Amino acid sequence: MSLVASKRPLPNLLFLYPSFAQRTVPAAQRHQSSARRTTKRLRVKPDPSFIPSTPTNQLQDHVIFNPPSSSPSPYQTPAAFLPPSDPRRSLLAQSHEHANPYAEPNKRLPPPVQKPTEKRYHLKEEEIAEIRQLRQKDPYTWSRKKLAQKFDCSEFFVSMICETSQERKQQQQMALDDIKARWGKRRTYAREDRQKRRVLWGRDE
């Protein structure tokens, strides 16, 4: 029996030996030449304005002002970097004058957005006692809004001087728990994270 050599190249016959093929699969490797080429491409020369023109032994402490390439503007260039004869100095001074047109003492201010309110202390002890009595007697009918309208005060003041009944608090808490039970994972996580942030704010962290 004569042995005849195969005319197919050896790499095409590796499928006959799976274990040998797995051991001889070439893997991508980085060599010193490829690493040097990548480093060379990423090496960028610094801007000429950052390169000192004086010898190293004669350098002094100074500030480098290297703004982006754009048209000069007196609103962007600091006055410390403008020459004394630069006309942009006058423009910069005018811009500071017009920055706050109400800096003058006799200048009329614009009207307020909301009507200013003054604190009033018109309620007496009898009226405060009546507010507490109505609030404890029927918190469903006499809410903070209705009490504030009846006695001509703010809702915040009503909440300061009296509280609702324990039964009302339990019902409100049950309604809140029912709403929270319908929350998804995302909203639940967001509310828990908000509570953690508030605790950290109190600790100044």
Short mmCIF file of N, CA, C and O in Angstrom, two decimals, residues 39-107:
data_model
loop_
_atom_site.label_atom_id
_atom_site.label_comp_id
_atom_site.label_asym_id
_atom_site.label_seq_id
_atom_site.Cartn_x
_atom_site.Cartn_y
_atom_site.Cartn_z
N THR A 39 1.06 55.28 20.03
CA THR A 39 1.51 56.35 20.92
C THR A 39 2.01 57.55 20.13
O THR A 39 1.78 58.70 20.51
N LYS A 40 2.63 57.30 19.02
CA LYS A 40 3.14 58.40 18.20
C LYS A 40 2.01 59.21 17.60
O LYS A 40 2.09 60.43 17.49
N ARG A 41 0.93 58.54 17.22
CA ARG A 41 -0.20 59.27 16.65
C ARG A 41 -0.93 60.10 17.71
O ARG A 41 -1.49 61.15 17.39
N LEU A 42 -0.95 59.65 18.95
CA LEU A 42 -1.63 60.37 20.00
C LEU A 42 -0.78 61.48 20.60
O LEU A 42 -1.29 62.28 21.39
N ARG A 43 0.48 61.53 20.27
CA ARG A 43 1.37 62.55 20.81
C ARG A 43 1.16 63.85 20.04
O ARG A 43 1.49 63.96 18.86
N VAL A 44 0.58 64.84 20.70
CA VAL A 44 0.28 66.12 20.08
C VAL A 44 1.17 67.18 20.71
O VAL A 44 1.31 67.24 21.94
N LYS A 45 1.72 68.05 19.89
CA LYS A 45 2.58 69.10 20.40
C LYS A 45 1.75 70.17 21.09
O LYS A 45 0.64 70.48 20.67
N PRO A 46 2.23 70.77 22.16
CA PRO A 46 1.47 71.83 22.85
C PRO A 46 1.40 73.09 22.00
O PRO A 46 2.16 73.28 21.04
N ASP A 47 0.48 73.94 22.37
CA ASP A 47 0.33 75.21 21.65
C ASP A 47 1.57 76.07 21.86
O ASP A 47 2.17 76.07 22.94
N PRO A 48 2.00 76.82 20.83
CA PRO A 48 3.22 77.64 21.00
C PRO A 48 3.13 78.65 22.13
O PRO A 48 4.14 79.03 22.72
N SER A 49 1.91 79.13 22.47
CA SER A 49 1.79 80.12 23.53
C SER A 49 2.10 79.52 24.90
O SER A 49 2.39 80.27 25.84
N PHE A 50 2.04 78.21 25.03
CA PHE A 50 2.36 77.57 26.30
C PHE A 50 3.84 77.22 26.44
O PHE A 50 4.27 76.78 27.49
N ILE A 51 4.60 77.36 25.37
CA ILE A 51 6.02 77.05 25.41
C ILE A 51 6.78 78.31 25.83
O ILE A 51 6.65 79.36 25.20
N PRO A 52 7.55 78.29 26.90
CA PRO A 52 8.27 79.51 27.33
C PRO A 52 9.34 79.88 26.33
O PRO A 52 10.08 79.03 25.81
N SER A 53 9.40 81.18 26.03
CA SER A 53 10.42 81.68 25.09
C SER A 53 11.69 82.11 25.79
O SER A 53 12.69 82.37 25.14
N THR A 54 11.65 82.22 27.11
CA THR A 54 12.84 82.60 27.88
C THR A 54 13.47 81.37 28.50
O THR A 54 12.81 80.33 28.67
N PRO A 55 14.70 81.44 28.86
CA PRO A 55 15.34 80.28 29.49
C PRO A 55 14.65 79.89 30.80
O PRO A 55 13.96 80.70 31.43
N THR A 56 14.86 78.68 31.17
CA THR A 56 14.20 78.15 32.37
C THR A 56 14.66 78.86 33.63
O THR A 56 13.87 79.08 34.56
N ASN A 57 15.90 79.26 33.69
CA ASN A 57 16.41 79.90 34.91
C ASN A 57 15.94 81.34 35.05
O ASN A 57 16.13 81.95 36.10
N GLN A 58 15.32 81.92 34.00
CA GLN A 58 14.84 83.29 34.07
C GLN A 58 13.31 83.38 34.12
O GLN A 58 12.75 84.45 33.96
N LEU A 59 12.65 82.25 34.28
CA LEU A 59 11.19 82.26 34.32
C LEU A 59 10.68 82.86 35.62
O LEU A 59 11.31 82.72 36.67
N GLN A 60 9.55 83.54 35.54
CA GLN A 60 8.90 84.12 36.70
C GLN A 60 7.45 83.66 36.76
O GLN A 60 6.91 83.15 35.77
N ASP A 61 6.82 83.85 37.90
CA ASP A 61 5.41 83.47 38.05
C ASP A 61 4.55 84.40 37.21
O ASP A 61 4.63 85.63 37.32
N HIS A 62 3.72 83.84 36.37
CA HIS A 62 2.85 84.63 35.50
C HIS A 62 1.62 83.80 35.16
O HIS A 62 1.58 82.60 35.42
N VAL A 63 0.63 84.46 34.59
CA VAL A 63 -0.62 83.83 34.20
C VAL A 63 -0.68 83.77 32.68
O VAL A 63 -0.38 84.76 32.00
N ILE A 64 -1.02 82.61 32.17
CA ILE A 64 -1.13 82.42 30.72
C ILE A 64 -2.59 82.59 30.33
O ILE A 64 -3.47 81.88 30.82
N PHE A 65 -2.85 83.56 29.47
CA PHE A 65 -4.21 83.79 28.97
C PHE A 65 -4.24 83.34 27.53
O PHE A 65 -3.68 83.99 26.64
N ASN A 66 -4.87 82.20 27.28
CA ASN A 66 -4.91 81.61 25.94
C ASN A 66 -6.36 81.32 25.58
O ASN A 66 -6.84 80.20 25.69
N PRO A 67 -7.12 82.35 25.16
CA PRO A 67 -8.53 82.13 24.83
C PRO A 67 -8.68 81.39 23.52
O PRO A 67 -7.73 81.30 22.73
N PRO A 68 -9.84 80.83 23.23
CA PRO A 68 -10.05 80.15 21.94
C PRO A 68 -10.04 81.15 20.79
O PRO A 68 -10.22 82.35 20.97
N SER A 69 -9.79 80.65 19.60
CA SER A 69 -9.71 81.50 18.42
C SER A 69 -11.09 82.01 18.08
O SER A 69 -11.96 81.27 17.61
N SER A 70 -11.35 83.27 18.36
CA SER A 70 -12.62 83.90 18.05
C SER A 70 -12.40 85.40 17.97
O SER A 70 -11.32 85.91 18.28
N SER A 71 -13.41 86.12 17.54
CA SER A 71 -13.29 87.56 17.41
C SER A 71 -13.17 88.19 18.79
O SER A 71 -13.83 87.76 19.74
N PRO A 72 -12.30 89.20 18.96
CA PRO A 72 -12.13 89.81 20.29
C PRO A 72 -13.39 90.52 20.74
O PRO A 72 -14.10 91.15 19.95
N SER A 73 -13.69 90.37 22.02
CA SER A 73 -14.88 90.98 22.59
C SER A 73 -14.52 91.58 23.95
O SER A 73 -13.85 90.93 24.76
N PRO A 74 -14.94 92.81 24.21
CA PRO A 74 -14.64 93.40 25.54
C PRO A 74 -15.41 92.73 26.66
O PRO A 74 -15.08 92.90 27.83
N TYR A 75 -16.44 91.94 26.33
CA TYR A 75 -17.21 91.25 27.37
C TYR A 75 -16.54 89.96 27.81
O TYR A 75 -16.92 89.37 28.81
N GLN A 76 -15.55 89.48 27.05
CA GLN A 76 -14.90 88.21 27.36
C GLN A 76 -13.45 88.40 27.80
O GLN A 76 -12.94 87.62 28.58
N THR A 77 -12.77 89.40 27.26
CA THR A 77 -11.38 89.62 27.59
C THR A 77 -11.26 90.38 28.91
O THR A 77 -11.83 91.47 29.04
N PRO A 78 -10.58 89.87 29.90
CA PRO A 78 -10.43 90.60 31.16
C PRO A 78 -9.65 91.89 30.96
O PRO A 78 -8.79 92.00 30.08
N ALA A 79 -9.97 92.88 31.78
CA ALA A 79 -9.29 94.18 31.65
C ALA A 79 -7.81 94.07 31.98
O ALA A 79 -7.02 94.89 31.51
N ALA A 80 -7.42 93.09 32.78
CA ALA A 80 -6.00 92.94 33.12
C ALA A 80 -5.15 92.59 31.91
O ALA A 80 -3.94 92.84 31.91
N PHE A 81 -5.75 92.02 30.87
CA PHE A 81 -5.01 91.61 29.69
C PHE A 81 -5.15 92.61 28.54
O PHE A 81 -4.68 92.34 27.44
N LEU A 82 -5.81 93.75 28.77
CA LEU A 82 -5.97 94.78 27.74
C LEU A 82 -4.92 95.87 27.94
O LEU A 82 -4.70 96.32 29.07
N PRO A 83 -4.27 96.32 26.88
CA PRO A 83 -3.31 97.43 27.02
C PRO A 83 -4.01 98.71 27.47
O PRO A 83 -5.22 98.87 27.30
N PRO A 84 -3.26 99.65 28.06
CA PRO A 84 -3.91 100.90 28.54
C PRO A 84 -4.55 101.71 27.42
O PRO A 84 -5.55 102.40 27.65
N SER A 85 -4.01 101.63 26.21
CA SER A 85 -4.56 102.41 25.09
C SER A 85 -5.58 101.63 24.27
O SER A 85 -5.98 102.10 23.21
N ASP A 86 -5.98 100.49 24.74
CA ASP A 86 -6.94 99.69 23.98
C ASP A 86 -8.33 100.32 24.07
O ASP A 86 -8.82 100.60 25.17
N PRO A 87 -9.04 100.53 22.96
CA PRO A 87 -10.40 101.12 23.03
C PRO A 87 -11.41 100.20 23.67
O PRO A 87 -12.49 100.65 24.07
N ARG A 88 -11.08 98.95 23.81
CA ARG A 88 -12.03 98.04 24.44
C ARG A 88 -12.18 98.29 25.94
O ARG A 88 -13.13 97.83 26.56
N ARG A 89 -11.24 99.03 26.52
CA ARG A 89 -11.36 99.35 27.94
C ARG A 89 -12.57 100.23 28.20
O ARG A 89 -13.30 100.05 29.18
N SER A 90 -12.80 101.22 27.33
CA SER A 90 -13.97 102.08 27.49
C SER A 90 -15.26 101.31 27.28
O SER A 90 -16.26 101.51 28.00
N LEU A 91 -15.26 100.39 26.31
CA LEU A 91 -16.44 99.57 26.10
C LEU A 91 -16.72 98.68 27.31
O LEU A 91 -17.87 98.47 27.70
N LEU A 92 -15.65 98.17 27.91
CA LEU A 92 -15.82 97.32 29.08
C LEU A 92 -16.37 98.11 30.26
O LEU A 92 -17.23 97.63 31.01
N ALA A 93 -15.91 99.37 30.42
CA ALA A 93 -16.43 100.21 31.50
C ALA A 93 -17.90 100.53 31.29
O ALA A 93 -18.70 100.53 32.23
N GLN A 94 -18.28 100.80 30.03
CA GLN A 94 -19.69 101.07 29.74
C GLN A 94 -20.56 99.84 29.99
O GLN A 94 -21.70 99.96 30.47
N SER A 95 -20.03 98.67 29.69
CA SER A 95 -20.81 97.45 29.93
C SER A 95 -21.05 97.24 31.41
O SER A 95 -22.12 96.79 31.83
N HIS A 96 -20.07 97.59 32.26
CA HIS A 96 -20.27 97.46 33.70
C HIS A 96 -21.30 98.46 34.21
O HIS A 96 -22.05 98.17 35.15
N GLU A 97 -21.34 99.65 33.61
CA GLU A 97 -22.32 100.64 34.03
C GLU A 97 -23.75 100.20 33.69
O GLU A 97 -24.68 100.42 34.46
N HIS A 98 -23.90 99.59 32.51
CA HIS A 98 -25.24 99.18 32.07
C HIS A 98 -25.61 97.78 32.58
O HIS A 98 -26.70 97.31 32.30
N ALA A 99 -24.69 97.12 33.28
CA ALA A 99 -25.01 95.77 33.77
C ALA A 99 -26.10 95.82 34.82
O ALA A 99 -26.97 94.95 34.87
N ASN A 100 -26.09 96.85 35.67
CA ASN A 100 -27.10 97.01 36.73
C ASN A 100 -27.68 98.41 36.63
O ASN A 100 -27.18 99.35 37.26
N PRO A 101 -28.72 98.62 35.83
CA PRO A 101 -29.26 99.97 35.68
C PRO A 101 -29.94 100.51 36.92
O PRO A 101 -30.25 101.70 36.99
N TYR A 102 -30.20 99.66 37.93
CA TYR A 102 -30.89 100.09 39.14
C TYR A 102 -29.93 100.28 40.31
O TYR A 102 -30.34 100.27 41.46
N ALA A 103 -28.64 100.44 40.00
CA ALA A 103 -27.67 100.65 41.06
C ALA A 103 -27.75 102.05 41.64
O ALA A 103 -27.32 102.28 42.78
N GLU A 104 -28.30 103.00 40.91
CA GLU A 104 -28.42 104.36 41.41
C GLU A 104 -29.47 104.42 42.53
O GLU A 104 -30.49 103.73 42.47
N PRO A 105 -29.23 105.23 43.55
CA PRO A 105 -30.18 105.25 44.69
C PRO A 105 -31.55 105.82 44.33
O PRO A 105 -32.55 105.43 44.91
N ASN A 106 -31.61 106.80 43.40
CA ASN A 106 -32.88 107.45 43.06
C ASN A 106 -33.57 106.81 41.85
O ASN A 106 -34.53 107.37 41.33
N LYS A 107 -33.06 105.69 41.41
CA LYS A 107 -33.66 105.04 40.24
C LYS A 107 -34.92 104.29 40.64
O LYS A 107 -34.96 103.61 41.67
#
